[in-house]
Tab-separated table of C-alpha atoms and ligand atoms in Angstrom:
chain	number	residue	atom	x	y	z
A	2	MET	CA	-15.376	89.253	-38.193
A	3	LYS	CA	-15.057	88.751	-41.920
A	4	ILE	CA	-17.990	87.361	-43.804
A	5	GLN	CA	-15.921	84.361	-45.035
A	6	THR	CA	-15.075	83.435	-41.452
A	7	LEU	CA	-18.732	83.693	-40.529
A	8	PHE	CA	-19.612	81.490	-43.460
A	9	ALA	CA	-16.948	78.943	-42.511
A	10	LEU	CA	-18.234	78.924	-38.941
A	11	TRP	CA	-21.808	78.452	-40.103
A	12	LEU	CA	-20.709	75.649	-42.420
A	13	THR	CA	-18.882	73.887	-39.570
A	14	CYS	CA	-21.953	74.110	-37.347
A	15	PHE	CA	-24.173	72.932	-40.157
A	16	THR	CA	-22.116	69.867	-41.088
A	17	THR	CA	-21.575	68.987	-37.417
A	18	THR	CA	-25.313	68.996	-36.863
A	19	ILE	CA	-25.986	66.872	-39.940
A	20	TYR	CA	-23.264	64.354	-39.040
A	21	GLY	CA	-24.383	64.283	-35.433
A	22	GLN	CA	-27.883	63.454	-36.559
A	23	ARG	CA	-26.529	60.859	-38.959
A	24	VAL	CA	-24.783	58.643	-36.387
A	25	ASP	CA	-27.540	59.276	-33.827
A	26	TYR	CA	-30.161	58.206	-36.339
A	27	ALA	CA	-28.246	54.989	-37.090
A	28	GLN	CA	-27.725	54.249	-33.381
A	29	ASP	CA	-31.431	54.835	-32.811
A	30	ILE	CA	-32.357	52.285	-35.476
A	31	ILE	CA	-29.965	49.734	-33.928
A	32	ASP	CA	-31.328	50.370	-30.408
A	33	THR	CA	-34.888	49.947	-31.664
A	34	LEU	CA	-34.309	46.759	-33.676
A	35	CYS	CA	-32.394	45.203	-30.757
A	36	SER	CA	-35.057	45.940	-28.155
A	37	ASP	CA	-36.965	43.012	-26.632
A	38	TYR	CA	-40.096	43.884	-28.626
A	39	TYR	CA	-38.457	42.515	-31.784
A	40	ASP	CA	-37.515	39.175	-30.146
A	41	GLY	CA	-34.147	39.030	-31.903
A	42	ARG	CA	-35.880	39.342	-35.307
A	43	GLY	CA	-36.423	35.613	-35.559
A	44	TYR	CA	-39.388	33.278	-35.811
A	45	VAL	CA	-40.687	33.232	-32.234
A	46	ASN	CA	-43.441	35.802	-31.485
A	47	MET	CA	-43.123	36.925	-35.142
A	48	GLY	CA	-40.059	39.034	-34.350
A	49	ASP	CA	-39.199	39.062	-38.057
A	50	ILE	CA	-42.611	40.385	-39.097
A	51	LYS	CA	-42.493	43.115	-36.436
A	52	ALA	CA	-39.061	44.187	-37.740
A	53	ALA	CA	-40.260	44.107	-41.377
A	54	THR	CA	-43.204	46.312	-40.402
A	55	PHE	CA	-40.890	48.764	-38.636
A	56	ILE	CA	-38.626	49.010	-41.701
A	57	SER	CA	-41.587	49.532	-44.049
A	58	ASN	CA	-42.879	52.326	-41.791
A	59	GLU	CA	-39.423	53.911	-41.869
A	60	PHE	CA	-39.429	53.658	-45.694
A	61	LYS	CA	-42.813	55.343	-45.777
A	62	ALA	CA	-41.648	58.158	-43.493
A	63	LEU	CA	-38.587	58.706	-45.712
A	64	HIS	CA	-40.746	58.752	-48.887
A	65	VAL	CA	-39.173	55.583	-50.251
A	66	GLN	CA	-41.717	54.150	-52.695
A	67	PRO	CA	-43.018	50.546	-52.419
A	68	ALA	CA	-41.438	48.288	-55.065
A	69	TYR	CA	-44.583	46.179	-55.621
A	70	LYS	CA	-48.133	47.100	-56.561
A	71	THR	CA	-49.154	45.430	-53.305
A	72	GLY	CA	-46.667	47.381	-51.196
A	73	TYR	CA	-43.192	46.883	-49.734
A	74	PHE	CA	-43.369	43.180	-48.896
A	75	HIS	CA	-42.144	40.165	-50.812
A	76	SER	CA	-43.390	37.063	-48.991
A	77	PHE	CA	-41.807	33.609	-49.096
A	78	GLY	CA	-41.837	30.471	-46.972
A	79	LEU	CA	-39.179	28.467	-45.161
A	80	ASP	CA	-39.031	25.499	-42.792
A	81	VAL	CA	-37.502	26.515	-39.515
A	82	ASN	CA	-36.812	25.024	-36.081
A	83	THR	CA	-37.804	27.268	-33.186
A	84	PHE	CA	-37.586	27.358	-29.378
A	85	PRO	CA	-40.678	29.215	-28.186
A	86	GLY	CA	-41.002	27.647	-24.724
A	87	VAL	CA	-38.645	26.488	-22.032
A	88	VAL	CA	-34.920	25.954	-22.631
A	89	ASN	CA	-33.506	25.122	-19.268
A	90	ILE	CA	-30.741	23.071	-17.680
A	91	SER	CA	-30.524	22.971	-13.926
A	92	ARG	CA	-27.866	21.476	-11.701
A	93	SER	CA	-28.901	19.925	-8.434
A	94	GLU	CA	-25.674	20.635	-6.516
A	95	ALA	CA	-26.379	23.048	-3.711
A	96	GLY	CA	-24.170	26.090	-3.290
A	97	ARG	CA	-23.276	26.500	-6.962
A	98	ARG	CA	-24.667	29.347	-8.989
A	99	PRO	CA	-27.597	28.621	-11.318
A	100	VAL	CA	-26.744	27.738	-14.918
A	101	GLN	CA	-27.648	30.579	-17.252
A	102	ALA	CA	-29.048	29.781	-20.697
A	103	GLY	CA	-27.309	31.696	-23.495
A	104	HIS	CA	-24.301	32.565	-21.317
A	105	ASP	CA	-23.318	29.132	-19.970
A	106	PHE	CA	-24.831	26.978	-22.684
A	107	ILE	CA	-26.747	26.967	-25.956
A	108	VAL	CA	-28.608	24.093	-27.567
A	109	ALA	CA	-27.777	23.239	-31.176
A	110	SER	CA	-30.283	24.964	-33.443
A	111	ASN	CA	-31.598	21.666	-34.861
A	112	CYS	CA	-32.451	20.129	-31.443
A	113	SER	CA	-35.775	18.431	-30.897
A	114	SER	CA	-37.673	18.657	-27.614
A	115	LYS	CA	-36.049	16.904	-24.649
A	116	SER	CA	-37.154	16.332	-21.120
A	117	VAL	CA	-34.821	14.594	-18.690
A	118	GLU	CA	-35.681	14.611	-15.003
A	119	SER	CA	-32.313	13.466	-13.784
A	120	ALA	CA	-29.022	12.646	-15.443
A	121	THR	CA	-25.381	12.346	-14.448
A	122	LEU	CA	-22.797	13.961	-16.708
A	123	MET	CA	-19.851	11.700	-17.523
A	124	ALA	CA	-16.913	13.700	-18.826
A	125	ALA	CA	-14.675	12.592	-21.647
A	126	SER	CA	-11.846	14.912	-20.630
A	127	ASN	CA	-8.148	14.720	-21.422
A	128	GLU	CA	-7.643	13.420	-17.912
A	129	VAL	CA	-10.219	10.623	-18.228
A	130	LEU	CA	-9.227	9.637	-21.767
A	131	GLY	CA	-5.534	9.894	-20.897
A	132	SER	CA	-5.631	7.035	-18.425
A	133	ARG	CA	-6.363	3.520	-19.734
A	134	LYS	CA	-8.283	2.652	-16.591
A	135	THR	CA	-10.680	5.621	-16.563
A	136	PHE	CA	-11.069	5.458	-20.352
A	137	LYS	CA	-12.201	1.811	-20.119
A	138	LYS	CA	-14.622	2.656	-17.357
A	139	LEU	CA	-16.115	5.479	-19.435
A	140	LYS	CA	-16.402	3.216	-22.478
A	141	LYS	CA	-18.369	0.669	-20.490
A	142	THR	CA	-20.842	3.251	-19.136
A	143	ASP	CA	-24.526	2.417	-19.514
A	144	TRP	CA	-25.847	5.101	-21.860
A	145	SER	CA	-29.403	3.837	-22.134
A	146	THR	CA	-31.986	6.587	-22.252
A	147	THR	CA	-34.945	6.739	-19.960
A	148	ASN	CA	-37.096	9.604	-18.796
A	149	THR	CA	-37.645	8.103	-15.378
A	150	GLY	CA	-34.871	7.466	-12.931
A	151	ASN	CA	-31.314	8.568	-13.511
A	152	ARG	CA	-29.428	8.227	-16.800
A	153	ASN	CA	-25.912	9.050	-17.934
A	154	ILE	CA	-25.063	11.739	-20.477
A	155	LEU	CA	-21.700	12.224	-22.158
A	156	LEU	CA	-19.886	15.531	-21.625
A	157	ILE	CA	-17.177	15.934	-24.265
A	158	ASP	CA	-14.579	18.143	-22.643
A	159	THR	CA	-11.389	17.634	-24.616
A	160	LEU	CA	-9.489	19.529	-27.272
A	161	ARG	CA	-8.641	16.271	-29.127
A	162	ASP	CA	-5.124	17.608	-29.518
A	163	ASP	CA	-3.508	14.231	-28.960
A	164	LYS	CA	-3.785	11.176	-31.234
A	165	THR	CA	-4.430	8.677	-28.428
A	166	ILE	CA	-7.055	10.941	-26.872
A	167	GLN	CA	-8.728	11.423	-30.240
A	168	LYS	CA	-8.818	7.661	-30.895
A	169	ARG	CA	-10.225	6.918	-27.464
A	170	LEU	CA	-12.895	9.606	-27.787
A	171	ASP	CA	-13.945	8.165	-31.160
A	172	LYS	CA	-14.314	4.761	-29.494
A	173	VAL	CA	-16.504	6.235	-26.750
A	174	LEU	CA	-18.622	8.077	-29.323
A	175	LYS	CA	-19.086	4.920	-31.379
A	176	ARG	CA	-20.703	3.214	-28.418
A	177	TYR	CA	-22.670	6.264	-27.353
A	178	SER	CA	-26.406	5.743	-27.802
A	179	GLY	CA	-27.704	8.798	-25.952
A	180	ASP	CA	-29.896	11.328	-27.717
A	181	ILE	CA	-28.298	14.264	-25.842
A	182	LYS	CA	-24.635	15.134	-25.763
A	183	PHE	CA	-22.849	17.959	-23.952
A	184	GLN	CA	-19.848	19.489	-25.668
A	185	THR	CA	-17.630	22.228	-24.253
A	186	GLN	CA	-16.793	25.158	-26.512
A	187	GLU	CA	-14.765	28.321	-25.838
A	188	LYS	CA	-17.155	30.521	-27.836
A	189	LEU	CA	-20.892	29.825	-27.959
A	190	THR	CA	-22.040	30.645	-31.485
A	191	TRP	CA	-25.734	30.097	-32.267
A	192	SER	CA	-27.505	29.721	-35.633
A	193	VAL	CA	-30.914	29.053	-37.221
A	194	GLY	CA	-31.919	25.406	-37.718
A	195	ARG	CA	-33.733	24.329	-40.866
A	196	THR	CA	-34.218	20.732	-39.734
A	197	GLN	CA	-34.885	18.944	-36.503
A	198	THR	CA	-32.772	15.998	-35.405
A	199	GLU	CA	-33.227	13.311	-32.766
A	200	GLN	CA	-29.693	13.952	-31.408
A	201	CYS	CA	-29.354	17.171	-29.467
A	202	VAL	CA	-25.972	18.716	-28.724
A	203	VAL	CA	-25.750	21.106	-25.799
A	204	HIS	CA	-22.742	23.407	-26.200
A	205	THR	CA	-21.371	24.637	-22.903
A	206	LYS	CA	-18.569	26.965	-21.839
A	207	PRO	CA	-15.617	25.100	-20.304
A	208	GLY	CA	-15.851	24.802	-16.531
A	209	VAL	CA	-19.628	25.217	-16.288
A	210	PHE	CA	-20.310	21.487	-15.927
A	211	GLN	CA	-18.123	18.838	-14.389
A	212	SER	CA	-18.091	15.079	-14.407
A	213	GLY	CA	-20.590	13.753	-11.895
A	214	ASP	CA	-22.886	16.794	-12.084
A	215	GLN	CA	-26.557	15.898	-11.693
A	216	VAL	CA	-28.664	17.801	-14.192
A	217	ALA	CA	-32.286	18.176	-15.262
A	218	ILE	CA	-32.936	19.147	-18.881
A	219	ASP	CA	-36.013	20.762	-20.375
A	220	ILE	CA	-35.985	21.834	-24.029
A	221	GLU	CA	-39.123	22.757	-25.947
A	222	ALA	CA	-38.509	22.861	-29.689
A	223	LYS	CA	-41.100	23.491	-32.369
A	224	PHE	CA	-40.482	22.775	-36.003
A	225	VAL	CA	-42.494	25.074	-38.280
A	226	GLU	CA	-43.093	24.103	-41.895
A	227	ASN	CA	-43.418	26.827	-44.496
A	228	TYR	CA	-43.181	29.751	-42.084
A	229	ARG	CA	-44.053	32.908	-44.051
A	230	THR	CA	-41.636	35.803	-43.753
A	231	TRP	CA	-41.090	39.007	-45.729
A	232	ASN	CA	-38.363	40.832	-47.611
A	233	VAL	CA	-38.969	44.597	-47.514
A	234	VAL	CA	-38.363	46.380	-50.821
A	235	GLY	CA	-38.570	50.086	-51.663
A	236	LEU	CA	-37.082	52.522	-54.158
A	237	ILE	CA	-36.268	56.134	-54.880
A	238	ALA	CA	-36.711	56.949	-58.581
A	239	GLY	CA	-33.681	58.365	-60.395
A	240	SER	CA	-33.650	61.956	-61.605
A	241	GLU	CA	-31.808	61.329	-64.909
A	242	ARG	CA	-31.666	57.640	-65.714
A	243	SER	CA	-34.506	56.067	-63.792
A	244	ASP	CA	-34.191	52.865	-65.872
A	245	SER	CA	-30.713	52.188	-64.423
A	246	PHE	CA	-30.383	50.834	-60.918
A	247	ILE	CA	-28.197	50.759	-57.839
A	248	PHE	CA	-29.198	48.275	-55.128
A	249	VAL	CA	-28.524	48.962	-51.463
A	250	THR	CA	-29.238	45.856	-49.405
A	251	GLY	CA	-28.791	44.179	-46.029
A	252	HIS	CA	-30.531	41.509	-43.994
A	253	TYR	CA	-32.720	42.461	-41.059
A	254	ASP	CA	-33.402	38.980	-39.640
A	255	HIS	CA	-31.343	37.497	-36.842
A	256	LEU	CA	-31.461	34.342	-34.709
A	257	GLY	CA	-34.470	35.210	-32.572
A	258	ARG	CA	-35.141	33.489	-29.282
A	259	MET	CA	-33.705	30.418	-27.648
A	260	GLY	CA	-36.553	29.867	-25.224
A	261	GLN	CA	-38.404	32.420	-23.134
A	262	GLN	CA	-35.277	33.669	-21.374
A	263	VAL	CA	-32.783	34.212	-24.178
A	264	ILE	CA	-32.795	36.709	-27.037
A	265	MET	CA	-30.017	37.060	-29.596
A	266	PRO	CA	-30.429	40.757	-30.544
A	267	GLY	CA	-27.972	40.886	-33.483
A	268	ALA	CA	-26.807	44.489	-33.117
A	269	ASN	CA	-23.792	44.259	-35.398
A	270	ASP	CA	-25.386	41.378	-37.345
A	271	ASN	CA	-27.223	43.062	-38.875
A	272	ALA	CA	-29.216	45.847	-37.256
A	273	SER	CA	-26.132	47.925	-38.121
A	274	GLY	CA	-26.467	47.169	-41.858
A	275	ILE	CA	-30.169	48.084	-41.791
A	276	ALA	CA	-29.298	51.321	-39.974
A	277	MET	CA	-26.776	52.185	-42.693
A	278	MET	CA	-29.273	51.234	-45.428
A	279	LEU	CA	-32.010	53.421	-43.927
A	280	ASP	CA	-29.523	56.253	-43.460
A	281	LEU	CA	-28.604	56.017	-47.163
A	282	ALA	CA	-32.337	56.023	-47.998
A	283	ASN	CA	-32.627	59.106	-45.804
A	284	TYR	CA	-29.792	60.747	-47.752
A	285	TYR	CA	-31.144	59.881	-51.210
A	286	ALA	CA	-34.635	60.988	-50.248
A	287	GLN	CA	-33.133	64.448	-49.763
A	288	ASN	CA	-30.529	64.297	-52.541
A	289	ARG	CA	-32.267	62.705	-55.492
A	290	PRO	CA	-29.981	60.085	-57.103
A	291	ARG	CA	-29.281	60.014	-60.861
A	292	TYR	CA	-30.224	56.314	-61.095
A	293	THR	CA	-33.094	54.628	-59.346
A	294	VAL	CA	-31.886	53.292	-56.003
A	295	VAL	CA	-33.598	50.106	-54.796
A	296	PHE	CA	-33.422	49.298	-51.075
A	297	VAL	CA	-33.906	45.712	-49.962
A	298	ALA	CA	-34.058	44.541	-46.343
A	299	PHE	CA	-33.754	40.773	-46.607
A	300	ALA	CA	-35.356	38.199	-44.339
A	301	GLY	CA	-34.079	34.653	-43.783
A	302	GLU	CA	-30.362	35.372	-44.233
A	303	GLU	CA	-29.315	33.545	-41.075
A	304	ALA	CA	-31.317	30.525	-42.209
A	305	GLY	CA	-29.023	30.280	-45.256
A	306	LEU	CA	-29.568	33.327	-47.534
A	307	VAL	CA	-33.185	32.218	-48.056
A	308	GLY	CA	-34.627	35.720	-48.503
A	309	SER	CA	-32.140	36.867	-51.115
A	310	TYR	CA	-32.442	33.504	-52.919
A	311	HIS	CA	-36.206	33.971	-53.340
A	312	PHE	CA	-35.819	37.664	-54.127
A	313	VAL	CA	-33.349	37.064	-56.961
A	314	LYS	CA	-35.638	34.312	-58.301
A	315	GLN	CA	-38.423	36.892	-58.797
A	316	LEU	CA	-36.079	39.827	-59.541
A	317	LYS	CA	-37.694	40.435	-62.964
A	318	LYS	CA	-40.943	41.423	-61.227
A	319	VAL	CA	-39.072	44.419	-59.810
A	320	ILE	CA	-36.481	44.957	-62.578
A	321	PRO	CA	-37.665	43.480	-65.912
A	322	ASP	CA	-34.131	43.750	-67.328
A	323	PRO	CA	-31.571	42.888	-64.604
A	324	THR	CA	-28.695	43.955	-66.897
A	325	ARG	CA	-29.829	47.509	-66.018
A	326	ILE	CA	-28.546	46.953	-62.486
A	327	ARG	CA	-25.232	48.801	-62.329
A	328	PHE	CA	-24.231	47.447	-58.912
A	329	VAL	CA	-25.419	45.887	-55.642
A	330	LEU	CA	-24.008	47.257	-52.377
A	331	ASN	CA	-24.830	44.666	-49.720
A	332	MET	CA	-24.034	45.583	-46.132
A	333	ASP	CA	-23.694	43.047	-43.366
A	334	LEU	CA	-21.841	43.919	-40.093
A	335	MET	CA	-21.647	47.726	-40.233
A	336	GLY	CA	-21.060	48.403	-36.542
A	337	SER	CA	-17.349	49.163	-36.467
A	338	GLY	CA	-14.913	50.483	-39.140
A	339	GLN	CA	-11.977	51.541	-36.949
A	340	ASP	CA	-9.851	49.022	-38.897
A	341	GLY	CA	-11.372	49.756	-42.304
A	342	ILE	CA	-13.761	48.044	-44.696
A	343	MET	CA	-13.758	44.735	-46.570
A	344	ALA	CA	-15.265	44.376	-50.056
A	345	VAL	CA	-16.105	40.707	-50.581
A	346	ASN	CA	-16.081	40.063	-54.361
A	347	GLY	CA	-13.758	43.074	-54.712
A	348	ALA	CA	-11.112	40.789	-56.206
A	349	VAL	CA	-13.582	39.933	-59.017
A	350	HIS	CA	-14.784	43.434	-59.934
A	351	THR	CA	-11.377	45.097	-59.853
A	352	LYS	CA	-12.437	48.302	-61.652
A	353	GLU	CA	-15.122	49.054	-59.097
A	354	TYR	CA	-12.819	48.068	-56.268
A	355	GLU	CA	-10.153	50.492	-57.502
A	356	LEU	CA	-12.794	53.219	-57.646
A	357	LEU	CA	-13.739	52.456	-54.038
A	358	SER	CA	-10.156	52.501	-52.814
A	359	LYS	CA	-9.368	55.699	-54.752
A	360	ILE	CA	-12.362	57.496	-53.211
A	361	ASN	CA	-11.266	56.339	-49.788
A	362	GLU	CA	-7.651	57.426	-50.239
A	363	GLU	CA	-8.592	60.839	-51.633
A	364	ASN	CA	-10.972	61.590	-48.789
A	365	GLY	CA	-9.419	59.652	-45.898
A	366	TYR	CA	-12.805	58.219	-44.937
A	367	LEU	CA	-11.587	54.937	-43.405
A	368	PRO	CA	-8.094	53.690	-42.440
A	369	VAL	CA	-8.046	51.072	-45.207
A	370	THR	CA	-10.090	49.258	-47.883
A	371	LYS	CA	-9.517	45.555	-48.480
A	372	LYS	CA	-10.787	43.089	-51.047
A	373	ARG	CA	-11.539	39.370	-51.175
A	374	GLY	CA	-12.849	36.903	-53.721
A	375	ASN	CA	-16.502	35.987	-53.924
A	376	SER	CA	-18.111	33.988	-51.140
A	377	SER	CA	-21.596	32.620	-50.491
A	378	ASN	CA	-21.707	34.156	-47.011
A	379	SER	CA	-24.154	37.030	-47.460
A	380	ASP	CA	-27.032	38.321	-49.579
A	381	HIS	CA	-24.935	39.637	-52.471
A	382	TYR	CA	-24.244	36.050	-53.521
A	383	PHE	CA	-27.330	35.118	-55.587
A	384	PHE	CA	-27.051	38.405	-57.519
A	385	THR	CA	-23.524	37.444	-58.549
A	386	GLN	CA	-24.807	34.032	-59.681
A	387	ILE	CA	-27.026	35.650	-62.336
A	388	GLY	CA	-24.287	38.034	-63.479
A	389	VAL	CA	-25.299	41.133	-61.508
A	390	PRO	CA	-22.142	42.788	-60.114
A	391	ALA	CA	-22.168	43.064	-56.326
A	392	PHE	CA	-19.975	43.702	-53.299
A	393	PHE	CA	-20.639	42.509	-49.794
A	394	PHE	CA	-19.255	45.146	-47.439
A	395	TYR	CA	-18.390	44.557	-43.807
A	396	LEU	CA	-16.593	46.896	-41.472
A	397	MET	CA	-13.568	45.812	-39.462
A	398	GLY	CA	-12.721	46.795	-35.892
A	399	PRO	CA	-12.355	45.605	-32.325
A	400	TYR	CA	-15.993	44.471	-31.956
A	401	THR	CA	-16.090	40.666	-31.759
A	402	HIS	CA	-19.546	39.652	-30.479
A	403	TYR	CA	-21.108	37.437	-33.102
A	404	HIS	CA	-24.200	35.193	-33.076
A	405	ASP	CA	-24.410	35.325	-29.293
A	406	VAL	CA	-26.197	37.048	-26.423
A	407	GLU	CA	-23.457	39.689	-26.263
A	408	ASP	CA	-24.161	41.205	-29.693
A	409	THR	CA	-26.405	43.808	-28.083
A	410	SER	CA	-27.039	47.494	-28.712
A	411	GLU	CA	-25.599	48.177	-25.230
A	412	ASN	CA	-22.301	46.693	-26.413
A	413	LEU	CA	-22.459	48.162	-29.909
A	414	ARG	CA	-22.100	51.911	-29.646
A	415	LEU	CA	-21.324	53.403	-33.047
A	416	GLU	CA	-18.174	55.479	-33.192
A	417	LYS	CA	-18.942	58.718	-35.018
A	418	LYS	CA	-15.680	58.940	-36.986
A	419	ALA	CA	-15.842	55.349	-38.238
A	420	TYR	CA	-19.579	55.482	-38.942
A	421	ASP	CA	-19.409	58.778	-40.835
A	422	GLY	CA	-16.375	57.525	-42.742
A	423	ALA	CA	-18.161	54.353	-43.824
A	424	PHE	CA	-21.361	56.221	-44.690
A	425	ASN	CA	-19.534	58.817	-46.791
A	426	LEU	CA	-17.429	56.192	-48.531
A	427	LEU	CA	-20.458	54.097	-49.533
A	428	ARG	CA	-22.476	57.138	-50.530
A	429	THR	CA	-19.664	58.611	-52.659
A	430	PHE	CA	-18.993	55.189	-54.203
A	431	ALA	CA	-22.683	54.798	-55.137
A	432	ASP	CA	-22.765	58.342	-56.581
A	433	ALA	CA	-19.637	57.604	-58.639
A	434	LEU	CA	-21.212	54.405	-60.005
A	435	MET	CA	-24.189	56.512	-61.085
A	436	GLY	CA	-21.769	58.827	-62.881
A	437	GLY	CA	-22.201	61.611	-60.333
B	22	LIG	ZN1	-25.332	38.668	-40.975
């Protein structure tokens, strides 16, 4: 066997091992951050703080330096509505399966506590609204609220695809005085509430509840003022131009718990982005970058980009001259890639976008790169508002679970080819921006 062949063989083994470790490492991070211990990285049981601590420990292990004299954490406060106790709806009809929180229904994230011993659901369906007789009967329903005895609750179960139906539903809603409303929805998509309202909407999958169903409702909500949470910030000093900066960012928070039974783990959103960020930190810890690379794991993104808003407000504490920031690579939804990558704000910074697409074409990392205009839908946004150039990257593919109980690490298994492609594309792009 010729020495070159031996060398080629050794090289193949070597790169296979490295790449194997790479995707395994990322999957490991996702599995960890999505485990029950982290409570969906929200505000119940301090899931966010536990996740921030995990990330800071990972930084430490990778020799990423703390960005502040006090350490890795940048603390800020936010008002947030939480569901730490019971969130339960039961149906009294015998013989039907129990209603499952998270799968069959979710409560709107701004709900206040509700306790209803017994209520009858009255459906505003196409069928009911379509007939003058049943519509009139529904309109005249007694909607008065009481916690003792039985009361009536409206179940909106129509697509409003017809003008008459829409008009009639509006008339019913105008007269509706109940503080709880059921509404059917094909896809249950949860969020983080920043306020608490008297009216509570219960979103349910079609077919779960029917008109005439007797239900009991128990919702424990707790509004927390000025909850303290933490961004996690670290850096690897540049070898040649340490006063120039590349930012690699992603949010680690997710929606947390909806009661004791339901966790929203947020595997794709955005344990996957944190996995990619830590993997890039891992890479740069071993391959010293030319510029200083700053890694930020943001909190409070799902509550409305709160973490990145506060971070950018105090940016000068970390970077006294923000014009030294060459670029921000923000990653949110990094779990797929089989259908390529999107650069949000790519249509604004065309030179950098062309660089990205050229690197991809030359190396065949991902099937396609795409660009969009700017949008206030992830943590890159407040950087762009002070003139710091930034892309928000998300990967595209068949994975569709989003803000629900299905976005789990069991469902999100990274595909090696797509993951490696995305990693290598982002890494090569960052190196090119640093003039490497
Ligand atoms: Zn997200």
